[in-house]
Coordinates of C-alpha atoms and ligand atoms in Angstrom, one line a residue:
M1 CA 125.4 88.8 127.9
A2 CA 122.9 89.8 130.6
R3 CA 119.4 90.5 129.4
D4 CA 118.4 92.7 132.4
F5 CA 117.9 95.7 130.3
P6 CA 117.5 99.3 131.6
P7 CA 113.8 100.4 131.8
L8 CA 112.3 102.0 128.7
K9 CA 111.8 105.7 129.1
N10 CA 110.0 106.4 125.7
D11 CA 107.5 103.9 124.7
L12 CA 105.5 106.1 122.2
L13 CA 106.3 103.8 119.3
L14 CA 105.1 100.6 121.1
R15 CA 101.9 102.3 122.3
A16 CA 101.1 103.7 118.8
A17 CA 101.7 100.2 117.4
R18 CA 99.2 98.7 119.9
G19 CA 96.6 101.3 119.1
E20 CA 96.9 103.1 122.5
K21 CA 96.7 106.8 122.8
T22 CA 99.9 108.8 122.5
E23 CA 100.6 112.4 123.5
R24 CA 102.5 113.0 120.3
V25 CA 103.0 111.1 117.0
P26 CA 106.1 108.9 117.2
V27 CA 108.7 109.1 114.4
W28 CA 111.7 107.2 113.1
V29 CA 113.2 106.9 109.6
M30 CA 114.1 103.9 107.5
R31 CA 117.9 103.8 107.0
Q32 CA 118.3 106.4 109.7
A33 CA 121.8 105.0 110.3
G34 CA 123.3 105.3 106.9
R35 CA 125.4 107.2 104.4
Y36 CA 123.7 110.6 104.8
L37 CA 125.5 110.8 108.2
P38 CA 129.1 111.9 108.0
E39 CA 129.8 109.9 111.2
F40 CA 128.6 106.8 109.4
R41 CA 130.7 107.4 106.3
K42 CA 133.7 107.8 108.7
V43 CA 133.1 104.3 110.1
R44 CA 132.7 103.0 106.6
E45 CA 136.2 104.4 105.6
H46 CA 137.7 101.8 108.0
H47 CA 135.3 98.9 107.9
D48 CA 133.5 96.8 105.3
F49 CA 129.7 96.9 105.4
F50 CA 129.2 93.3 106.6
E51 CA 132.1 93.6 109.0
I52 CA 130.1 96.3 110.8
C53 CA 127.1 94.0 110.8
R54 CA 129.1 91.2 112.3
T55 CA 130.9 93.2 114.9
P56 CA 128.5 93.9 117.8
E57 CA 130.6 96.9 119.0
L58 CA 130.5 98.5 115.6
A59 CA 126.8 97.7 114.9
A60 CA 125.8 99.2 118.2
K61 CA 127.9 102.3 117.6
V62 CA 126.4 102.9 114.2
T63 CA 122.8 102.1 115.4
L64 CA 123.2 104.8 118.1
Q65 CA 124.6 107.5 115.7
P66 CA 121.3 109.0 114.6
I67 CA 119.9 108.6 118.2
E68 CA 122.7 110.7 119.5
R69 CA 122.9 113.3 116.7
Y70 CA 119.1 113.9 116.8
E71 CA 118.8 113.7 120.6
G72 CA 115.2 113.5 121.8
L73 CA 113.8 113.6 118.3
L74 CA 113.8 110.0 117.3
D75 CA 111.4 107.5 118.9
A76 CA 113.1 104.3 117.8
A77 CA 116.4 102.7 116.9
I78 CA 116.7 100.0 114.3
I79 CA 119.5 97.5 114.6
F80 CA 122.2 98.1 112.0
S81 CA 122.3 95.1 109.7
D82 CA 120.9 94.1 106.3
I83 CA 118.2 91.9 104.9
L84 CA 120.8 90.0 103.0
V85 CA 122.3 88.3 106.1
I86 CA 119.7 85.6 105.6
P87 CA 120.9 84.5 102.1
Q88 CA 124.4 84.5 103.7
A89 CA 123.2 82.3 106.5
M90 CA 121.7 80.0 104.0
G91 CA 125.1 79.6 102.3
L92 CA 125.3 82.2 99.6
Q93 CA 128.1 84.7 99.4
V94 CA 126.8 88.3 99.4
D95 CA 129.2 91.3 99.1
M96 CA 128.3 95.0 99.5
V97 CA 130.0 96.7 96.6
P98 CA 130.3 100.5 96.9
G99 CA 128.4 102.2 94.1
K100 CA 126.7 98.9 93.1
G101 CA 124.9 97.8 96.2
P102 CA 124.6 94.1 97.2
Q103 CA 126.1 91.5 94.9
V104 CA 125.6 87.7 95.0
P105 CA 128.5 86.3 92.8
N106 CA 127.0 82.9 92.5
P107 CA 123.2 83.3 92.4
L108 CA 120.7 80.5 92.1
V109 CA 120.3 80.0 88.3
T110 CA 118.1 77.0 88.2
P111 CA 116.2 75.1 91.0
E112 CA 119.1 72.5 91.1
D113 CA 121.2 75.2 92.6
M114 CA 119.1 75.1 95.7
R115 CA 121.3 72.1 96.6
R116 CA 124.1 74.6 97.3
L117 CA 122.0 76.0 100.2
R118 CA 122.3 74.7 103.8
K119 CA 119.5 72.3 104.4
K120 CA 119.0 73.2 108.0
V121 CA 120.0 76.7 109.1
D122 CA 120.9 77.1 112.8
V123 CA 120.3 80.9 113.3
H124 CA 122.3 80.9 116.5
Q125 CA 125.3 79.5 114.7
E126 CA 125.0 81.6 111.5
L127 CA 123.5 84.8 112.8
G128 CA 124.5 84.8 116.5
Y129 CA 126.4 88.0 115.8
A130 CA 123.2 89.8 115.1
F131 CA 121.7 88.6 118.4
D132 CA 124.8 89.8 120.2
A133 CA 124.6 93.2 118.4
I134 CA 120.9 93.5 119.5
T135 CA 121.7 92.7 123.1
L136 CA 124.6 95.0 123.3
T137 CA 122.6 97.8 121.6
R138 CA 119.8 97.4 124.1
H139 CA 122.2 98.1 126.9
R140 CA 123.9 101.0 125.2
L141 CA 120.5 102.6 124.4
E142 CA 119.9 102.8 128.2
G143 CA 116.1 102.8 127.6
R144 CA 116.1 106.0 125.5
V145 CA 114.0 104.4 122.8
P146 CA 112.8 100.9 121.8
L147 CA 115.0 98.8 119.4
I148 CA 113.5 97.5 116.2
G149 CA 114.7 94.1 114.7
F150 CA 114.0 93.1 111.1
V151 CA 114.2 90.6 108.2
G152 CA 113.6 90.9 104.5
G153 CA 110.4 89.4 103.1
P154 CA 110.8 86.0 101.4
W155 CA 109.9 87.2 97.9
T156 CA 112.5 90.1 98.2
L157 CA 115.2 87.7 99.5
M158 CA 114.4 85.2 96.8
S159 CA 114.8 88.0 94.2
Y160 CA 118.3 88.8 95.4
M161 CA 119.3 85.1 95.6
V162 CA 118.2 84.5 92.0
E163 CA 119.0 87.8 90.4
G164 CA 122.4 88.2 92.1
G165 CA 121.8 91.9 92.9
S166 CA 119.3 94.7 92.4
S167 CA 117.6 94.5 89.0
K168 CA 115.5 96.6 86.7
Q169 CA 113.2 94.0 85.2
W170 CA 113.6 91.1 87.6
A171 CA 113.7 88.8 84.5
R172 CA 115.5 85.9 86.3
V173 CA 113.2 85.7 89.3
K174 CA 110.1 86.2 87.1
S175 CA 111.2 83.3 84.9
W176 CA 111.5 81.2 88.2
I177 CA 108.0 81.9 89.4
F178 CA 106.4 81.3 86.0
Q179 CA 108.6 78.4 84.8
Y180 CA 109.2 76.7 88.1
P181 CA 106.3 77.7 90.4
E182 CA 106.6 74.6 92.6
E183 CA 110.3 75.0 93.2
S184 CA 109.8 78.7 93.8
H185 CA 107.4 77.8 96.6
V186 CA 110.0 75.4 98.0
L187 CA 112.6 78.2 98.1
L188 CA 110.2 80.7 99.5
Q189 CA 109.3 78.2 102.3
R190 CA 112.9 77.6 103.1
I191 CA 113.5 81.3 103.4
T192 CA 110.4 81.8 105.5
D193 CA 111.6 79.2 108.0
V194 CA 114.8 81.1 108.5
C195 CA 112.9 84.4 108.8
V196 CA 110.8 83.0 111.6
D197 CA 113.7 81.6 113.6
F198 CA 115.7 84.8 113.1
L199 CA 112.9 87.1 114.2
V200 CA 112.1 84.9 117.3
G201 CA 115.8 85.0 118.1
Q202 CA 116.0 88.8 117.7
V203 CA 113.1 89.2 120.3
H204 CA 114.9 86.8 122.7
A205 CA 118.1 88.9 122.2
G206 CA 116.2 92.2 123.0
A207 CA 114.3 93.5 120.0
Q208 CA 111.2 95.3 121.1
M209 CA 109.4 95.6 117.7
L210 CA 109.9 93.8 114.4
Q211 CA 109.6 94.8 110.8
V212 CA 109.5 92.7 107.6
F213 CA 110.8 94.5 104.6
E214 CA 109.1 93.1 101.4
S215 CA 110.8 95.8 99.4
W216 CA 110.1 94.3 95.9
A217 CA 106.4 93.5 96.5
G218 CA 105.5 96.1 93.8
E219 CA 107.2 94.1 91.1
L220 CA 104.4 91.5 91.4
S221 CA 100.9 91.7 90.0
P222 CA 98.1 91.5 92.6
Q223 CA 97.4 87.9 91.8
D224 CA 101.1 86.9 91.9
F225 CA 101.6 88.9 95.2
E226 CA 98.8 86.8 96.6
Q227 CA 100.6 83.6 95.6
F228 CA 104.3 84.4 96.1
S229 CA 104.4 86.9 98.9
L230 CA 101.2 87.3 101.0
P231 CA 101.0 83.6 102.3
Y232 CA 104.6 83.8 103.5
L233 CA 104.2 87.2 105.1
K234 CA 101.2 85.8 106.9
Q235 CA 103.1 82.7 108.0
I236 CA 105.9 84.9 109.4
A237 CA 103.5 87.0 111.6
Q238 CA 101.6 84.0 112.9
R239 CA 104.5 81.6 113.5
V240 CA 106.6 84.3 115.2
K241 CA 103.7 85.3 117.5
S242 CA 102.9 81.7 118.4
E243 CA 106.5 80.8 119.0
L244 CA 107.1 83.6 121.4
D245 CA 106.0 83.1 125.0
I246 CA 103.2 85.3 126.5
N247 CA 105.5 88.2 127.6
D248 CA 107.3 88.4 124.3
A249 CA 104.2 87.9 122.1
A250 CA 103.2 91.5 122.7
V251 CA 106.1 92.6 120.6
P252 CA 104.4 94.5 117.7
M253 CA 105.1 93.5 114.1
T254 CA 105.2 95.7 111.0
V255 CA 105.0 94.7 107.4
F256 CA 106.4 97.0 104.6
A257 CA 105.3 95.6 101.2
K258 CA 106.6 98.4 99.1
G259 CA 104.6 99.1 96.0
A260 CA 101.8 96.7 96.9
W261 CA 99.1 99.5 97.4
Y262 CA 96.5 96.9 96.1
A263 CA 97.2 94.6 99.0
I264 CA 96.8 97.1 101.9
E265 CA 93.4 95.7 102.8
S266 CA 94.6 92.0 102.8
L267 CA 97.8 93.0 104.7
S268 CA 95.6 94.5 107.5
D269 CA 94.2 91.1 108.2
I270 CA 97.2 88.7 108.4
G271 CA 98.5 89.3 111.9
Y272 CA 100.6 92.4 111.7
D273 CA 100.0 95.4 114.1
T274 CA 101.4 98.0 111.7
I275 CA 101.5 98.5 108.0
S276 CA 104.3 100.7 106.6
L277 CA 103.3 102.6 103.5
D278 CA 105.3 104.0 100.6
W279 CA 104.5 107.4 99.2
T280 CA 102.4 106.2 96.3
V281 CA 99.4 105.7 98.6
S282 CA 97.4 108.6 100.1
P283 CA 97.1 108.4 103.9
S284 CA 93.3 108.9 103.7
Y285 CA 92.9 105.9 101.2
A286 CA 95.0 103.7 103.5
R287 CA 92.9 104.8 106.6
T288 CA 89.7 104.0 104.7
V289 CA 90.7 100.5 103.5
T290 CA 92.3 99.4 106.8
K291 CA 89.3 100.6 108.8
G292 CA 91.2 101.3 112.0
R293 CA 92.3 97.7 112.4
V294 CA 96.1 98.4 112.2
T295 CA 98.5 101.2 112.9
L296 CA 99.9 102.9 109.8
Q297 CA 103.5 104.0 109.3
G298 CA 105.0 106.3 106.7
N299 CA 104.9 107.7 104.2
L300 CA 106.7 110.9 103.0
D301 CA 108.4 110.7 99.6
P302 CA 112.1 110.4 100.6
G303 CA 112.8 113.0 97.8
V304 CA 111.0 115.7 99.8
L305 CA 114.0 115.8 102.1
L306 CA 116.0 117.2 99.1
G307 CA 113.5 120.1 98.7
G308 CA 114.7 122.6 101.3
E309 CA 113.2 123.6 104.6
E310 CA 110.0 125.2 103.4
A311 CA 109.0 122.1 101.2
I312 CA 109.9 119.7 104.0
E313 CA 107.8 121.6 106.6
R314 CA 104.8 121.9 104.2
E315 CA 104.8 118.3 102.9
T316 CA 105.4 116.8 106.3
E317 CA 102.6 118.8 107.9
R318 CA 100.3 117.9 105.1
M319 CA 101.1 114.2 105.6
V320 CA 100.7 114.1 109.4
R321 CA 97.4 116.0 109.1
E322 CA 96.1 113.7 106.4
F323 CA 96.7 110.6 108.6
G324 CA 94.2 112.5 110.7
S325 CA 94.8 111.2 114.2
S326 CA 97.5 110.8 116.8
R327 CA 96.3 107.3 117.3
R328 CA 97.5 104.4 115.2
Y329 CA 100.1 106.4 113.4
I330 CA 103.9 106.3 113.3
A331 CA 105.5 108.9 111.1
N332 CA 108.3 107.8 108.8
L333 CA 109.4 108.1 105.2
G334 CA 107.9 106.0 102.5
H335 CA 111.3 104.3 101.9
G336 CA 114.9 104.7 103.1
I337 CA 116.4 108.1 103.5
M338 CA 118.7 108.9 100.5
Q339 CA 122.4 109.4 101.0
Q340 CA 122.2 112.9 99.4
V341 CA 120.0 114.3 102.2
P342 CA 121.6 117.1 104.2
V343 CA 121.7 116.2 107.9
E344 CA 119.8 119.5 108.7
A345 CA 116.9 118.4 106.4
M346 CA 116.4 115.3 108.6
E347 CA 116.2 117.5 111.6
V348 CA 113.5 119.7 110.0
F349 CA 111.5 116.6 109.2
L350 CA 111.7 115.3 112.7
K351 CA 110.9 118.6 114.3
T352 CA 107.9 119.2 112.0
V353 CA 106.4 115.8 113.0
H354 CA 106.9 116.6 116.7
R355 CA 105.2 120.0 116.3
V356 CA 102.2 118.9 114.2
G357 CA 101.9 115.6 116.0
R358 CA 101.6 117.4 119.4
E359 CA 99.0 119.8 118.0
I360 CA 96.8 116.9 116.7
A361 CA 97.1 115.0 120.0
A362 CA 96.2 118.2 122.0
K363 CA 93.2 118.9 119.8
E364 CA 92.0 115.3 120.4
E365 CA 92.4 115.7 124.1
E366 CA 90.1 118.8 124.0
A367 CA 87.5 117.2 121.9
Ligands
LIG401 O1 119.2 102.3 109.6 C1 118.5 101.3 109.2 O2 117.4 101.4 108.6 C2 119.0 99.9 109.6 C3 119.9 99.3 108.6 C4 119.4 98.8 107.3 C5 120.2 98.7 106.2 N1 119.6 98.0 105.2 C6 121.6 99.3 106.1 C7 122.2 99.5 104.8 C8 118.2 98.2 106.9 C9 116.9 98.0 107.7 C10 118.4 97.7 105.6 C11 117.3 96.9 104.9 C12 117.5 96.6 103.5 N2 118.6 96.2 102.8 C13 116.4 96.5 102.6 C14 115.0 96.8 102.9 C15 114.7 98.2 103.0 C16 114.7 98.9 101.7 O3 115.5 99.8 101.5 O4 113.9 98.5 100.8 C17 117.0 96.2 101.3 C18 116.2 96.1 100.0 C19 118.4 96.0 101.5 C20 119.3 95.6 100.5 C21 120.3 96.6 100.3 N3 121.3 97.0 101.2 C22 120.5 97.5 99.1 C23 119.6 97.4 97.9 C24 121.5 98.3 99.4 C25 122.2 99.2 98.4 C26 121.4 100.5 98.3 C27 122.1 101.6 98.8 O5 121.5 102.4 99.5 O6 123.3 101.6 98.5 C28 122.0 98.0 100.7 C29 123.1 98.7 101.4 C30 122.9 99.3 102.7 N4 122.2 98.7 103.7 C31 123.5 100.5 103.2 C32 123.1 100.6 104.5 C33 123.4 101.7 105.5 C34 124.5 101.4 102.4 C35 125.7 100.6 102.0 C36 127.0 101.1 102.5 O7 127.2 101.6 103.6 O8 127.9 101.0 101.7

């Protein structure tokens, strides 16, 4: 498919990520294409979750749903997919079971099970559908907003591959890192290699910004995070940027290490342009420890969107003001939007960010 994409009309997100001035704070929402949207649930009535991911027409359609419903209010689209397409590409079966979330029927029980994984993963062969979906979506967006590509972080993907699904205590993956630390590093490295190839391929296919979702970072102690997550997150940023050629290397990268508040300072120093924060961190604390080196993204408690109009306006305004500047800030939630959120609540959130974000930028202009 042709890669001569329509020119970008709204580049607020990219400018904020690069630390340039913006006339208003950009905003998007993790899981903005998801089950809180009636039009998404309608598509899911007829199609399996991974069938949507694997069918570029469907993935593009669903990616565009929030952009069209909230016309002019969202500053980014994120390609519809899932972090678990990488374990699938490595040879594991992953099913999305309604009510249960992702399930791996034959997880990696012991290190010998790594033999069941593909030795060499050709991302074009295994994940070419995602590249096609990105290219098609770039065309369908017609330059309205930039398109974000993503992967799961290696530790988070390893957790799913070993646990077989979401978990409360992560007992199996914890027993791996403490009982088989060397083999755990082998697995993390193999996952990292696929993450790098997949991200580079997404940029070649048309992704304009990248995000790494290390959603289970907070399950690790600070010293274990430093061993089993941070080095791989760093490798991803550095290898992706060095493998892209000059024009593409400007594609900003975001890291979301949920729960790893203790690592924000180290994360600001490993090659990412943006750090996405969950709601357990105060914006002013994050500003202080990152010392203006990176752009911050986040971080409203997703539960606020269940609190009615007044609470959403109040808490959103408090958050945007606490980040304190229209520079180096991208508004978002601190994690994915919940399926129980009324569609009107999302609109209140987006409109509040626009209003307050404009006020802050205008004040800075005066000063
Ligand atoms: O709109 C977007 O943000 C893009 C699409 C997207 C999905 N998953 C779609 C999805 C993205 C970026 C993800 C990432 C993802 N997937 C993460 C990282 C972000 C995070 O939430 O921490 C994780 C951990 C997963 C794994 C995953 N996928 C889980 C744990 C679940 C079940 C939880 C739930 O909400 O049911 C999924 C399912 C999933 N991924 C849905 C969607 C829209 C809902 C499933 C459905 O439609 O049946």
